[in-house]
Every structure is written in structure tokens, then in C-alpha cells.
XYZ file of C-alpha atoms in Angstrom:
97
model
C -12.197 15.459 94.729
C -10.740 14.066 97.930
C -8.108 11.357 98.166
C -5.685 10.349 100.887
C -2.004 10.343 100.030
C -0.704 6.998 101.304
C 2.496 5.019 101.806
C 1.826 1.366 100.926
C 4.129 -1.502 101.902
C 3.351 -4.804 100.216
C 4.758 -8.185 99.217
C 5.270 -8.612 95.490
C 4.817 -11.849 93.576
C 8.107 -11.800 91.716
C 10.333 -13.797 89.438
C 13.421 -15.288 91.047
C 15.499 -15.224 87.848
C 15.128 -15.297 84.098
C 16.886 -18.696 83.858
C 16.764 -22.061 85.626
C 17.427 -21.714 89.350
C 18.928 -24.177 91.828
C 16.991 -24.941 94.990
C 16.603 -23.847 97.741
C 15.059 -20.489 96.937
C 15.120 -17.764 99.560
C 11.994 -17.747 101.668
C 12.149 -13.987 102.134
C 9.377 -11.935 100.512
C 10.038 -9.185 97.988
C 8.989 -6.103 99.976
C 7.839 -3.132 97.875
C 7.021 0.396 99.009
C 4.743 2.598 96.916
C 3.328 6.059 97.416
C 0.135 7.334 95.781
C -3.430 8.560 96.036
C -5.791 6.025 97.611
C -8.820 5.152 95.464
C -11.234 3.647 97.953
C -13.625 0.977 96.656
C -11.974 0.937 93.204
C -11.545 -2.856 93.171
C -12.943 -5.399 95.661
C -10.367 -7.015 97.992
C -7.547 -4.742 96.760
C -5.817 -1.551 97.828
C -5.716 0.671 94.737
C -3.496 3.733 94.457
C -2.960 6.165 91.609
C 0.233 7.986 90.729
C -1.671 11.025 89.459
C -5.194 12.387 88.970
C -6.765 15.540 87.582
C -9.843 17.716 88.216
C -11.885 15.614 85.732
C -11.401 12.465 87.866
C -9.012 10.908 85.334
C -6.351 8.684 86.914
C -2.862 7.649 85.802
C -0.710 4.625 86.648
C -3.026 2.586 88.859
C -1.591 -0.050 91.171
C -3.954 -2.700 92.586
C -2.500 -4.823 95.403
C -4.520 -7.778 96.759
C -5.346 -7.318 100.459
C -3.483 -10.519 101.347
C -0.229 -8.984 100.080
C -0.575 -5.674 101.974
C 1.840 -5.328 104.894
C 1.043 -1.743 105.920
C -0.979 1.232 104.691
C -0.077 4.592 106.195
C -1.993 7.799 105.467
C 0.471 10.621 104.816
C -2.072 13.385 104.138
C -5.795 13.672 103.633
C -7.374 16.857 102.396
C -9.615 18.291 99.722
C -7.190 19.090 96.914
C -9.737 20.944 94.783
C -8.987 24.196 96.577
C -5.240 23.729 96.010
C -5.468 22.938 92.299
C -7.529 26.098 91.665
C -4.887 28.316 93.321
C -1.834 27.152 91.357
C -1.122 29.253 88.295
C 1.806 28.834 85.910
C 3.203 32.265 85.149
C 6.353 31.537 83.235
C 6.645 30.003 79.718
C 9.153 27.435 81.021
C 6.592 26.130 83.568
C 7.902 27.871 86.683
C 5.252 28.998 89.147
């Protein structure tokens, strides 16, 4: 299992308010920054990242951002994490390593 850890900056399609709003509305985009594991080719024309994944290739909290809304994608780390996950052992009942 190999995934790049990435920092994704993107423009969100967002609600201005939960009530009626007077015009003009700000023209500034809602800029969002997310960090996660890049899932290449998961969805056409999207950058897809996962918050978590396990050794069985199960993924949690997927975020799919259309390419047109992506501002920047920065790779933070890229390595084979299989060797790391096999080395970690929990020794204490409270979860401490």
C-alpha cells in the first residue's frame, strides 16, 4: 500500500448565509486547506484524499474535489507505509506505544 500524504488547497462551493442576503455578495472564494492520503485515479476529474486507511485497503472520510476547484496540491511525504504499520506495536493497555 503506497499513498502520498498531501496538502490540498481548494475553493469550496459554499453557502453565503442561512437567510436572505442583500447584494452585493463578496466575490472572494472560500479557500479550504485539507490534508490527507492521495487516492490516485479514484474518481475521474477529481482529486480524492482519504483521512485514514488500513492494511486491508479500507478508507475513511473521503474528500473528492473537482479539478476546476483545486488551487494547489503539495506532496508532503511519499513512502511505502506497509513497512511502518508492521513495526508499530501497542504495548500498554491504555494504548501507549
